[in-house]
Short mmCIF file of C-alpha atoms and ligand atoms in Angstrom, two decimals:
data_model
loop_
_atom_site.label_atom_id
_atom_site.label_comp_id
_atom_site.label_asym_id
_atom_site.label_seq_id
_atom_site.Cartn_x
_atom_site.Cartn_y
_atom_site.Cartn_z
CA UNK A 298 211.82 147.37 -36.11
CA UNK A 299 212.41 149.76 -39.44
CA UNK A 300 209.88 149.63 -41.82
CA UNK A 301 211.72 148.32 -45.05
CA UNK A 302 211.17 150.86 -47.97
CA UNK A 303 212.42 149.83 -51.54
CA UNK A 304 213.36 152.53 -53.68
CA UNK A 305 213.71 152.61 -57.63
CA UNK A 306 214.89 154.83 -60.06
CA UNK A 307 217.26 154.89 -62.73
CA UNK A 308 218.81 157.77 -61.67
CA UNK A 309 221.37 156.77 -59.07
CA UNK A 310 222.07 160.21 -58.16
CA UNK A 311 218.41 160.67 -57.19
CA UNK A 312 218.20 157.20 -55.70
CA UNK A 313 221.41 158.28 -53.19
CA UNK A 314 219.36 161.69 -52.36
CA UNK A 315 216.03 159.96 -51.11
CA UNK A 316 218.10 156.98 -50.00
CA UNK A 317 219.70 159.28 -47.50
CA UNK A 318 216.25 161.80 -46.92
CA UNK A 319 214.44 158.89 -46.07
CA UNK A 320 217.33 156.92 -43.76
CA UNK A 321 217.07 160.32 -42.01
CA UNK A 322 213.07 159.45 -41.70
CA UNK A 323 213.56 156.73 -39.76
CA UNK A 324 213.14 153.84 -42.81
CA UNK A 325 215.70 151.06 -43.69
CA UNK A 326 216.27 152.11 -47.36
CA UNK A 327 217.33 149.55 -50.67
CA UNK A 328 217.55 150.95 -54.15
CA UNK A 329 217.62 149.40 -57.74
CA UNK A 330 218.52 150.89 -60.44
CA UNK A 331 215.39 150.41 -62.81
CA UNK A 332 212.44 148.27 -63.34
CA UNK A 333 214.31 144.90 -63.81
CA UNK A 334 216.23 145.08 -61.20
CA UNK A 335 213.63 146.75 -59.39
CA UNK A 336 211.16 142.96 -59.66
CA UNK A 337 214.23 140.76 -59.07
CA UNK A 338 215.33 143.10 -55.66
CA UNK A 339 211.78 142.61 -54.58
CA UNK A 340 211.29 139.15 -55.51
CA UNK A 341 214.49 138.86 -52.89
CA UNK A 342 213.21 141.09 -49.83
CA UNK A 343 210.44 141.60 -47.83
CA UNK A 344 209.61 145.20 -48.09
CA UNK A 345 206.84 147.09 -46.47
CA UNK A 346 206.48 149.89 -49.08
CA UNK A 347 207.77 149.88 -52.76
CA UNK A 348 208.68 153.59 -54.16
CA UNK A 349 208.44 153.01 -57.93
CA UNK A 350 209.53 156.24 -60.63
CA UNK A 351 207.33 156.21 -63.59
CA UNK A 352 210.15 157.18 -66.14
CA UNK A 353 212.77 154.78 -66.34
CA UNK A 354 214.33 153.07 -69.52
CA UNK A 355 213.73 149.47 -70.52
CA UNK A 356 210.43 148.67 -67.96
CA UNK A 357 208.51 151.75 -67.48
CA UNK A 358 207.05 152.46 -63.35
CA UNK A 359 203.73 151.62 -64.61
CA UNK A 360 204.73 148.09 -66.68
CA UNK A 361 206.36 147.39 -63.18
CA UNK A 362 203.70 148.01 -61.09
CA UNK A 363 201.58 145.79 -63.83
CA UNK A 364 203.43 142.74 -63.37
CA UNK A 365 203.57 143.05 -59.94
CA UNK A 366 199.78 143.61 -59.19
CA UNK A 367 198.82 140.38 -61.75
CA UNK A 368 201.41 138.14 -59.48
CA UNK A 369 199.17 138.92 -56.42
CA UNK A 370 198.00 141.61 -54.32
CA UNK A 371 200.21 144.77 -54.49
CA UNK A 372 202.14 145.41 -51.49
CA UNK A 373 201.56 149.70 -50.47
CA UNK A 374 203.15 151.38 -53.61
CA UNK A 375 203.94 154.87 -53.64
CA UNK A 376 204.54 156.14 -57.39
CA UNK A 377 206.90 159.21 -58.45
CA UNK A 378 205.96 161.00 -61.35
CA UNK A 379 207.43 163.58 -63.48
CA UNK A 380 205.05 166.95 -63.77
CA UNK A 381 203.09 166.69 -66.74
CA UNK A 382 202.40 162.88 -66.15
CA UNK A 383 199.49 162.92 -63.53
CA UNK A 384 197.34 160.82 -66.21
CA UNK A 385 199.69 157.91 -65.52
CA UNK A 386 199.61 158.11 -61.67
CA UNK A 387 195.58 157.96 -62.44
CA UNK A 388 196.38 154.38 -64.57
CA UNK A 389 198.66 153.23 -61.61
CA UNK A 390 196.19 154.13 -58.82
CA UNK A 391 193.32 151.85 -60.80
CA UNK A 392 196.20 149.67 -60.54
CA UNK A 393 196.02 149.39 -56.62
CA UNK A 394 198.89 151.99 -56.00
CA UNK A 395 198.29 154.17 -52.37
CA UNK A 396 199.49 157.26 -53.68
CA UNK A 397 201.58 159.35 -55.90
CA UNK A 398 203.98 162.38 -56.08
CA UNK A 399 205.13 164.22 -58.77
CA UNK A 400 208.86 164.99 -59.37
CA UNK A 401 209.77 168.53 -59.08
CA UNK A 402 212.65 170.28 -60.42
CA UNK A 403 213.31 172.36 -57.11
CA UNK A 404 213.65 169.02 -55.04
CA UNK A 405 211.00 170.33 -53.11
CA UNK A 406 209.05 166.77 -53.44
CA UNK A 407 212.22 165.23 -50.89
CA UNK A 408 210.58 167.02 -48.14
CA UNK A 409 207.64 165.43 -49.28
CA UNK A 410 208.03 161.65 -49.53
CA UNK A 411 208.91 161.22 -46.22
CA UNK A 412 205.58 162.49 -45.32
CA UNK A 413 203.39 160.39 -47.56
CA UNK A 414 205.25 157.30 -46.56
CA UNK A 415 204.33 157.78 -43.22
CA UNK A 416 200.36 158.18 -44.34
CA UNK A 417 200.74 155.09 -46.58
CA UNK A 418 201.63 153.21 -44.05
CA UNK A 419 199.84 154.52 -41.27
CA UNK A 420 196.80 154.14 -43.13
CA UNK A 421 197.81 150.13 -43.98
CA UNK A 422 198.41 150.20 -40.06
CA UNK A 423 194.71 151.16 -39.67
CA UNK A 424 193.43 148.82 -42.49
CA UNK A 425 195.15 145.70 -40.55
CA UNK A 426 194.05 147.14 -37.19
CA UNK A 427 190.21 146.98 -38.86
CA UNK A 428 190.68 143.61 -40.28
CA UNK A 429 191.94 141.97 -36.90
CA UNK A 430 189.19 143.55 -35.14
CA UNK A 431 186.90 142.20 -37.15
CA UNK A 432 188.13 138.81 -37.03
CA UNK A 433 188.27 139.10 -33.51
CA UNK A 434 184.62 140.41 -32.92
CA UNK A 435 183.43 137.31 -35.56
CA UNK A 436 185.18 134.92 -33.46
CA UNK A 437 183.62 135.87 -30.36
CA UNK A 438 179.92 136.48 -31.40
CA UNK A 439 181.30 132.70 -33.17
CA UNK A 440 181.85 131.98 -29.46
CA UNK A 441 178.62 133.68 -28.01
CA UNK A 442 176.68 131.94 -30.91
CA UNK A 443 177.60 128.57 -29.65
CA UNK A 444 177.16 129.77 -25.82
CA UNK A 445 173.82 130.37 -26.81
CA UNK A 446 173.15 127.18 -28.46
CA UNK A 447 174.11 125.42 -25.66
CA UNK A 448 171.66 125.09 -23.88
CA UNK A 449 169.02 124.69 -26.17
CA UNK A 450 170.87 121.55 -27.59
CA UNK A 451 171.25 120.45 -24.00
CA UNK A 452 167.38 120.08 -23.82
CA UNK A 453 167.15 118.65 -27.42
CA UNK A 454 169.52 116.31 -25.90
CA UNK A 455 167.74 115.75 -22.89
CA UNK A 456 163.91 114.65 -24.44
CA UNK A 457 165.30 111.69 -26.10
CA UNK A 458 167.70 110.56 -23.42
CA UNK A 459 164.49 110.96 -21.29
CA UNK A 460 162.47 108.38 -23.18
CA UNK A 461 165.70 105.98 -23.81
CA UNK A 462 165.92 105.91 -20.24
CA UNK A 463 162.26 105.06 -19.59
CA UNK A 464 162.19 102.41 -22.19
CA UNK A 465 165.38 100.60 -20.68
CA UNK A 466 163.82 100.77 -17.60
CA UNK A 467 160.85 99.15 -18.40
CA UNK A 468 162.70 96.55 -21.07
CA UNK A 469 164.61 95.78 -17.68
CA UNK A 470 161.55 95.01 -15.85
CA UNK A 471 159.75 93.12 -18.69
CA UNK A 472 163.46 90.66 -18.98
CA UNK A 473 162.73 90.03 -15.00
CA UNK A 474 159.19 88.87 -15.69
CA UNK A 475 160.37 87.08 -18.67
CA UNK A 476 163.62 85.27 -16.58
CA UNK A 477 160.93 84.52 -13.77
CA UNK A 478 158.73 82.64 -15.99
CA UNK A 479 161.62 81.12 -18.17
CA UNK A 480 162.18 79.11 -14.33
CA UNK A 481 158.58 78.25 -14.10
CA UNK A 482 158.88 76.88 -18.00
CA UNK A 483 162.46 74.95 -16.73
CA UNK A 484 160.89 73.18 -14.18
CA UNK A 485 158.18 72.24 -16.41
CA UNK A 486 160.63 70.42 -18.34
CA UNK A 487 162.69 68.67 -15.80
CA UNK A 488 159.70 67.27 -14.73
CA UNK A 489 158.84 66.17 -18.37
CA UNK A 490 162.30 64.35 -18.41
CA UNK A 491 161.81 62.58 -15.23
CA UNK A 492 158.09 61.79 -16.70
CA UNK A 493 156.70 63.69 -13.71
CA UNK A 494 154.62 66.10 -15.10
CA UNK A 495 151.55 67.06 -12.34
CA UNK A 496 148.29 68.44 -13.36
CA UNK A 497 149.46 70.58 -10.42
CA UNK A 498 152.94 71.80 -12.05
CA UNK A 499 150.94 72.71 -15.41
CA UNK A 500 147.92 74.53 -13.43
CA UNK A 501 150.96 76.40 -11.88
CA UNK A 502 152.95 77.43 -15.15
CA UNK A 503 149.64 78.19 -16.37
CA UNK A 504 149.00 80.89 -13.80
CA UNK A 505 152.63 82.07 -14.51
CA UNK A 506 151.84 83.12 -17.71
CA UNK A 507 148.67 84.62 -17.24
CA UNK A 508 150.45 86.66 -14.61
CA UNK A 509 153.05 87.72 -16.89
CA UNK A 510 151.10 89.16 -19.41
CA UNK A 511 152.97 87.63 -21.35
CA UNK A 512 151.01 88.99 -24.71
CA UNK A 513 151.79 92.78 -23.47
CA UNK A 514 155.23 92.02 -23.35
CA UNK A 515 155.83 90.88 -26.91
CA UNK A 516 153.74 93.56 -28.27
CA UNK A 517 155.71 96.41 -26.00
CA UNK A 518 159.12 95.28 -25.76
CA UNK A 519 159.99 95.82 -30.05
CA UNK A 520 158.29 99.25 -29.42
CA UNK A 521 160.57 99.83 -26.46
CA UNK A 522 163.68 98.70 -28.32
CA UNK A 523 162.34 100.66 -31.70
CA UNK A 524 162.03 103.66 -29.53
CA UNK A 525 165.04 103.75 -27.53
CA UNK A 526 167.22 103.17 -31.01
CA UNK A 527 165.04 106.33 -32.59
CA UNK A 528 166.36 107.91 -29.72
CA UNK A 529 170.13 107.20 -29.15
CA UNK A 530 170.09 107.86 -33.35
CA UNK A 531 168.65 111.61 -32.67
CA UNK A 532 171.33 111.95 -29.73
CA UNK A 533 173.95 110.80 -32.26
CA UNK A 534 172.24 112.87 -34.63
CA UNK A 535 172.56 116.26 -32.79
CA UNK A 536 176.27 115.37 -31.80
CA UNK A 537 177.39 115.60 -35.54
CA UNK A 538 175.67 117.94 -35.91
CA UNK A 539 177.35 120.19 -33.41
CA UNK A 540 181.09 118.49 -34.61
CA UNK A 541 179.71 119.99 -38.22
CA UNK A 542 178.64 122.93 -37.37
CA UNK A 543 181.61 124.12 -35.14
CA UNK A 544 184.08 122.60 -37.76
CA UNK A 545 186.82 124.34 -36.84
CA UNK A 546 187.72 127.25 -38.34
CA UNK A 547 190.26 126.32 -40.86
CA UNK A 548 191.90 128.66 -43.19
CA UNK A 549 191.85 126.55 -46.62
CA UNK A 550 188.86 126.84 -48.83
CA UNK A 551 187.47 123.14 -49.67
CA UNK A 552 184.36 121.52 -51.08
CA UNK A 553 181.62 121.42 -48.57
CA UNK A 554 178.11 119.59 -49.09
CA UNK A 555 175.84 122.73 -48.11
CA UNK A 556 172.65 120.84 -47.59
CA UNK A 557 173.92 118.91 -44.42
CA UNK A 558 175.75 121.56 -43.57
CA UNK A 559 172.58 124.01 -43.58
CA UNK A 560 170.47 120.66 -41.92
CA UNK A 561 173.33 120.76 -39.02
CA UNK A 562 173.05 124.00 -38.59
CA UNK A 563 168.88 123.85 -38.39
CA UNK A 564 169.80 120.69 -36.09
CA UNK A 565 171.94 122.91 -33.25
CA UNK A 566 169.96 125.89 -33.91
CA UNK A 567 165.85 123.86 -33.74
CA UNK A 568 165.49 124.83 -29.79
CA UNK A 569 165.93 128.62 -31.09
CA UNK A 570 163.03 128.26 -33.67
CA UNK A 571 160.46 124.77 -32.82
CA UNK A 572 158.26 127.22 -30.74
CA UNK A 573 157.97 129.62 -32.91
CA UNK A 574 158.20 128.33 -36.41
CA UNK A 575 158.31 125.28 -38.47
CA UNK A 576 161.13 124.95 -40.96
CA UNK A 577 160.40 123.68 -44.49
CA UNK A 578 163.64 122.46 -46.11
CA UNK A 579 163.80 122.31 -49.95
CA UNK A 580 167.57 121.47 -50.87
CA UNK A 581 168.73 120.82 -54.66
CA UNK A 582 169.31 117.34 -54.93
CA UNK A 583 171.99 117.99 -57.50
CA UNK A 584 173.63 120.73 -55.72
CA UNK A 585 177.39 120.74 -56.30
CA UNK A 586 179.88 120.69 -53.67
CA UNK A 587 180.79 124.43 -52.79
CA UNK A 588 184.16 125.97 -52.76
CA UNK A 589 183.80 127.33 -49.10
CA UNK A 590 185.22 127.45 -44.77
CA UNK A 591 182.35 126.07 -43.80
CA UNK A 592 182.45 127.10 -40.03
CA UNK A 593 182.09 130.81 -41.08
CA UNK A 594 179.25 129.48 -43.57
CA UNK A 595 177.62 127.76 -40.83
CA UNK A 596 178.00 131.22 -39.11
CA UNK A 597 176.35 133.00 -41.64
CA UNK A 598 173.42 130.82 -42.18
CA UNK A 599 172.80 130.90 -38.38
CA UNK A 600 172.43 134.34 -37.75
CA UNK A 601 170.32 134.59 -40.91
CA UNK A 602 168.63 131.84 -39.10
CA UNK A 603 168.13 133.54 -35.73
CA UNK A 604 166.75 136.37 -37.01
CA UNK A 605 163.62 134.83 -39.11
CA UNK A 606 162.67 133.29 -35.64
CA UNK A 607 163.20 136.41 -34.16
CA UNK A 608 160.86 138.80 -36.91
CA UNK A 609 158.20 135.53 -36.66
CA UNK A 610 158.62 135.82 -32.61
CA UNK A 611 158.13 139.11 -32.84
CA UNK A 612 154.93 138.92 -34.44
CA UNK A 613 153.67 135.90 -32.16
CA UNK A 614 154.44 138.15 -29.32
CA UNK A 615 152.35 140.57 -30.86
CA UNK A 616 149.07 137.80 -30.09
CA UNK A 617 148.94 136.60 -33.62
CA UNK A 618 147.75 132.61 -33.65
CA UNK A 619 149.90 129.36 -35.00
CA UNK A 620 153.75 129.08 -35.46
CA UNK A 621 155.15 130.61 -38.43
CA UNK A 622 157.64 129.36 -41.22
CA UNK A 623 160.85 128.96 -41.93
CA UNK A 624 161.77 128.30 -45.27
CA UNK A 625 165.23 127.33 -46.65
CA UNK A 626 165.90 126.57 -50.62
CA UNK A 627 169.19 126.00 -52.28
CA UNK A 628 169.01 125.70 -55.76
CA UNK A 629 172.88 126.24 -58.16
CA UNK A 630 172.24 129.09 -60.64
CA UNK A 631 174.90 128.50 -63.23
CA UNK A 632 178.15 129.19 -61.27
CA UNK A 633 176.61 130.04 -58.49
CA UNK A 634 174.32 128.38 -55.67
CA UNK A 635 171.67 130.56 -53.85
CA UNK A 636 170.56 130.18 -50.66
CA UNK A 637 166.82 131.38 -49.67
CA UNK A 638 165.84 131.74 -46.53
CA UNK A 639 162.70 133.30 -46.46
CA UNK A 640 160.69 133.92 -43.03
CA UNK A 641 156.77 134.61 -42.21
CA UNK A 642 157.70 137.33 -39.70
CA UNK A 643 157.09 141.03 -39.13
CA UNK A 644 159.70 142.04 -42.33
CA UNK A 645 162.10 144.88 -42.36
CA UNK A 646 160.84 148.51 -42.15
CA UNK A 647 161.68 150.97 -45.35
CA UNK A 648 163.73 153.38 -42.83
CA UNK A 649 165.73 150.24 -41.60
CA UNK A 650 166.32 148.43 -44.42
CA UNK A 651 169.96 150.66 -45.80
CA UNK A 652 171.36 149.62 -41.98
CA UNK A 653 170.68 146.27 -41.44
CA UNK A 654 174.20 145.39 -42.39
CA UNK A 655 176.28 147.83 -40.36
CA UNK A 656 178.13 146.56 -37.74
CA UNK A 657 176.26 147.21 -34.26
CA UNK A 658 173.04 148.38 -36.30
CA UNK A 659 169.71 146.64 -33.84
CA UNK A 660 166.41 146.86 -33.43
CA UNK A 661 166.36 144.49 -30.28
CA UNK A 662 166.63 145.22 -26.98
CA UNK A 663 169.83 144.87 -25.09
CA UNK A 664 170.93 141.22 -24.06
CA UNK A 665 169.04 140.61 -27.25
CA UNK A 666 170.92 141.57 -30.36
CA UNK A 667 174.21 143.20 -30.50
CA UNK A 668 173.53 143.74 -34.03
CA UNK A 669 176.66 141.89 -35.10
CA UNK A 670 174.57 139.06 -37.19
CA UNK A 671 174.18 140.53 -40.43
CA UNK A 672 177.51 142.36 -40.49
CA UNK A 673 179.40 139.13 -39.78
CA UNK A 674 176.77 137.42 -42.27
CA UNK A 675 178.07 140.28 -44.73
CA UNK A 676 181.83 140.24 -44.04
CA UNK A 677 181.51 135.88 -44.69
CA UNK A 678 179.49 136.05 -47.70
CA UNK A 679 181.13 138.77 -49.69
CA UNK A 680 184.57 139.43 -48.31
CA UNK A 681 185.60 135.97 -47.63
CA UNK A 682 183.72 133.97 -50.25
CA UNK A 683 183.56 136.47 -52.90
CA UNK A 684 179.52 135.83 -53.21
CA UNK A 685 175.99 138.33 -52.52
CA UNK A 686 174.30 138.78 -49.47
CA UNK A 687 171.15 140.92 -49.76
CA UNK A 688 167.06 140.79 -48.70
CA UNK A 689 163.52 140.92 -50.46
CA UNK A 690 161.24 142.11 -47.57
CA UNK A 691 157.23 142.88 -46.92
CA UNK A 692 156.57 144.61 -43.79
CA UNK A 693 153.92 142.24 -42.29
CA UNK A 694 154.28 139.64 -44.80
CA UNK A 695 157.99 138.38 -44.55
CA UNK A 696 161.65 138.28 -45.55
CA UNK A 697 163.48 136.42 -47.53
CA UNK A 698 167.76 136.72 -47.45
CA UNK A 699 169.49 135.40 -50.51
CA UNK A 700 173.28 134.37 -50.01
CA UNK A 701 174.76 133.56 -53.75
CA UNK A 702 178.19 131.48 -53.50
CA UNK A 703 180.49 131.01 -56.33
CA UNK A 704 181.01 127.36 -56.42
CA UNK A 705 184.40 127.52 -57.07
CA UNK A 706 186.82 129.99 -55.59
CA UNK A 707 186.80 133.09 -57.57
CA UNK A 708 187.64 134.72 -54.36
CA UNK A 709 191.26 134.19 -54.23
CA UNK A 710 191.93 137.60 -54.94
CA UNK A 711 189.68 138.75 -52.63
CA UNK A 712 190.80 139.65 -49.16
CA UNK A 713 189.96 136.88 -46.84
N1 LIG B 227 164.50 138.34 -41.02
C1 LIG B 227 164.35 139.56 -40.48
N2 LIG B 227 163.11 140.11 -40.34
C2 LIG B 227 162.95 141.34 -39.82
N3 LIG B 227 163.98 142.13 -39.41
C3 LIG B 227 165.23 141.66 -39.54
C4 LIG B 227 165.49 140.36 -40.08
N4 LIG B 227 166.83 140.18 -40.09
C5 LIG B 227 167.37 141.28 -39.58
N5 LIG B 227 166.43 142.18 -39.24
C6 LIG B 227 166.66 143.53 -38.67
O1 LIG B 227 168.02 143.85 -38.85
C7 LIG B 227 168.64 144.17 -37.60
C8 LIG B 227 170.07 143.74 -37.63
O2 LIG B 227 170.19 142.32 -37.66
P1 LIG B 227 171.49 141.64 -37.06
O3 LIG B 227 171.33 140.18 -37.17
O4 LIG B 227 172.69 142.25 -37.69
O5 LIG B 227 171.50 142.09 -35.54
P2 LIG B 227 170.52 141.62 -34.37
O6 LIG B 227 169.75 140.42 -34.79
O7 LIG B 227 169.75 142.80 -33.96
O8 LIG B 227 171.55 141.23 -33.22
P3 LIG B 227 172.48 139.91 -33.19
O9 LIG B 227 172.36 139.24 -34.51
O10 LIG B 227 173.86 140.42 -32.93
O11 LIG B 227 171.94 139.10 -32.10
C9 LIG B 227 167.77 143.46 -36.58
O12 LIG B 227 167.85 144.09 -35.30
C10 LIG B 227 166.38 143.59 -37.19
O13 LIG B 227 165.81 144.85 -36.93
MG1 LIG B 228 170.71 138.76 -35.62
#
């Protein structure tokens, strides 16, 4: 399909000129005849470029491309200039403009819009070509992430099934005893009805209780029953946790308790860290709900996660004694709420510490680290939340990562 270019000028001879030069280019062409008409013809349309000339009676190029960039983000805008007004191309490019040219008397700068049409919107081509990728590579380490998980939660599944199971088996046992002795105590009182009670029968119930044990089995069986309810409560426990965590991936901002969402994510991610750390949660009671997706949150605040047990495996696999710790604080700062998640491990080296962010950028072996954490942890934090991502570090101390989140949304203008 042809790209839709919108043309204005108050010139209509000029307008027919690039009208036709750029028709010739290959580009389905509308003009308006100055800055008014210019707004209300693009209000109408959906263009892919807007060709705006600076000098125009009533609303100047500039006031146009104003009211335009406070309604929302500027669509690629290509400004044409008069020589001597290069300053004003400078004001419009702060503005968000892609580029300008200036308006010569020879014509000469015909020949040239064509040309930087084509960049503009080559280079937009490019910019959406980036942001899918990206989307598509934080969906699938999203996807890896959780493959990852899986089994770990499997076997954090698995321990308390194991001991449910073992108490219901012996609970079934200690109800057959129980039923068995319940007949001994039945005949007992037949008999006591029919005023036939023998020495005999009572020497014989007797014996049935002693065999029973019947004092184990009221001390066990509460235990049992305590136990097995602990259990099926951590099963259920780890199961909304892993609804939370993969929340789906919606595309509307809303408020999000980050505590339990940071405790889910600790939940689904403790199979990755219990042998090599203890985590030490110290959450702001008052913390208000933040603005926030939190499936990419979640995200984020894994891979931050994963890589404090990594740096403390590290050093543990370097022969040093004990677990390590993890430590995670929220606190709100104003506006704001910070995240700390501070780790006992090996800490970042100087020479490392500019590339930690960069997409691919690892220190761990292959079928370890892809390298994709941080970036994605990044690209969350600051592109999609409008908030901070960065690190205090100590080689062989520690690291601590600080996310800061506006509570609300200040991100709406930010690309997302
Ligand atoms: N808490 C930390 N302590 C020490 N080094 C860290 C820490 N976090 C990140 N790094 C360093 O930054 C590098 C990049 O981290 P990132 O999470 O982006 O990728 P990765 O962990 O190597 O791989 P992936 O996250 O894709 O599995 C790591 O390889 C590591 O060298
Ligand atoms: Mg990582």
């Amino acid at each position: 399909m042809k790209k839709r270019i919108l043309f204005v000028d108050d010139d209509r001879a000029l307008t027919r000129l690039v009208q036709k030069q750029l028709e010739r280019a290959g580009y389905a062409v509308d003009v308006a005849c100055g800055g008014r008409q210019g707004l209300a013809k693009y209000a109408e349309g959906s263009y892919d470029l807007l060709a705006v000339d600076q000098s125009m009676p009533g609303l100047e190029g500039l006031d146009m491309i104003r009211i335009l960039a406070s309604r929302g983000p500027l669509p690629p805008t290509i400004m044409v200039t008069g020589a001597g007004s290069e300053r004003i191309a400078v004001e419009a490019l702060k503005l968000g403009i892609s580029d300008y040219v200036v308006k010569d008397a020879a014509g000469a700068f015909l020949d040239l819009l064509p040309a930087v049409i084509d960049r503009v919107l080559e280079r937009q081509h490019l910019a959406q070509e980036n942001k899918r990728m990206e989307r598509e590579l934080a969906q699938a380490q999203k996807l890896e992430a959780v493959g990852q998980l899986a089994a770990g939660i499997a076997h954090e599944i698995n321990t308390p099934t194991q001991y449910v199971g073992d108490n219901t088996r012996f609970l079934q046992e200690a109800f057959a005893d129980i039923d068995k002795l319940l007949g001994e105590f039945d005949r007992l009182l037949q008999a006591a009805k029919d005023d036939a009670v023998t020495d005999e029968l009572v020497a014989e119930v007797e014996a049935a209780v002693r065999q029973t044990d019947l004092d184990y089995l009221t001390d066990e069986t509460p235990k049992a029953i305590r136990q097995s309810l602990e259990g099926v409560q951590r099963v259920a426990g780890i199961v909304r946790a892993m609804k939370e965590f993969s929340h789906p991936g919606s595309d509307q901002k809303h408020p999000v308790d980050l505590n339990r969402a940071i405790q889910s994510t600790l939940t689904v991610s403790r199979n990755e860290w219990k042998y090599v750390a203890d985590v030490v949660t110290d959450f702001d009671p008052d913390l208000p709900p933040v603005y926030c997706l939190p499936g990419f949150i979640n995200q984020a605040i894994l891979n931050v996660i994963m890589n404090a047990a990594q740096a403390i495996g590290n050093i543990a696999g370097n022969g040093a004694p004990g677990k390590g710790t993890i430590t995670v604080r929220t606190r709100r700062d104003g506006d704001w709420v910070e995240i700390r998640i501070s780790d006992t491990g090996t800490g970042i080296p100087e020479e490392i510490r500019p590339k930690v962010f960069d997409h691919f950028f690892t220190t761990k072996e292959v079928g370890k680290g892809t390298g994709q954490g941080l970036s994605i942890a990044y690209s969350v934090v600051v592109k999609k939340h409008g908030g901070t991502i960065n690190f205090e570090t100590e080689p062989g101390k520690g690291t601590t990562f600080i996310i800061r989140l506006p509570i609300t949304d200040q991100s709406l203008k930010a690309e997302s």
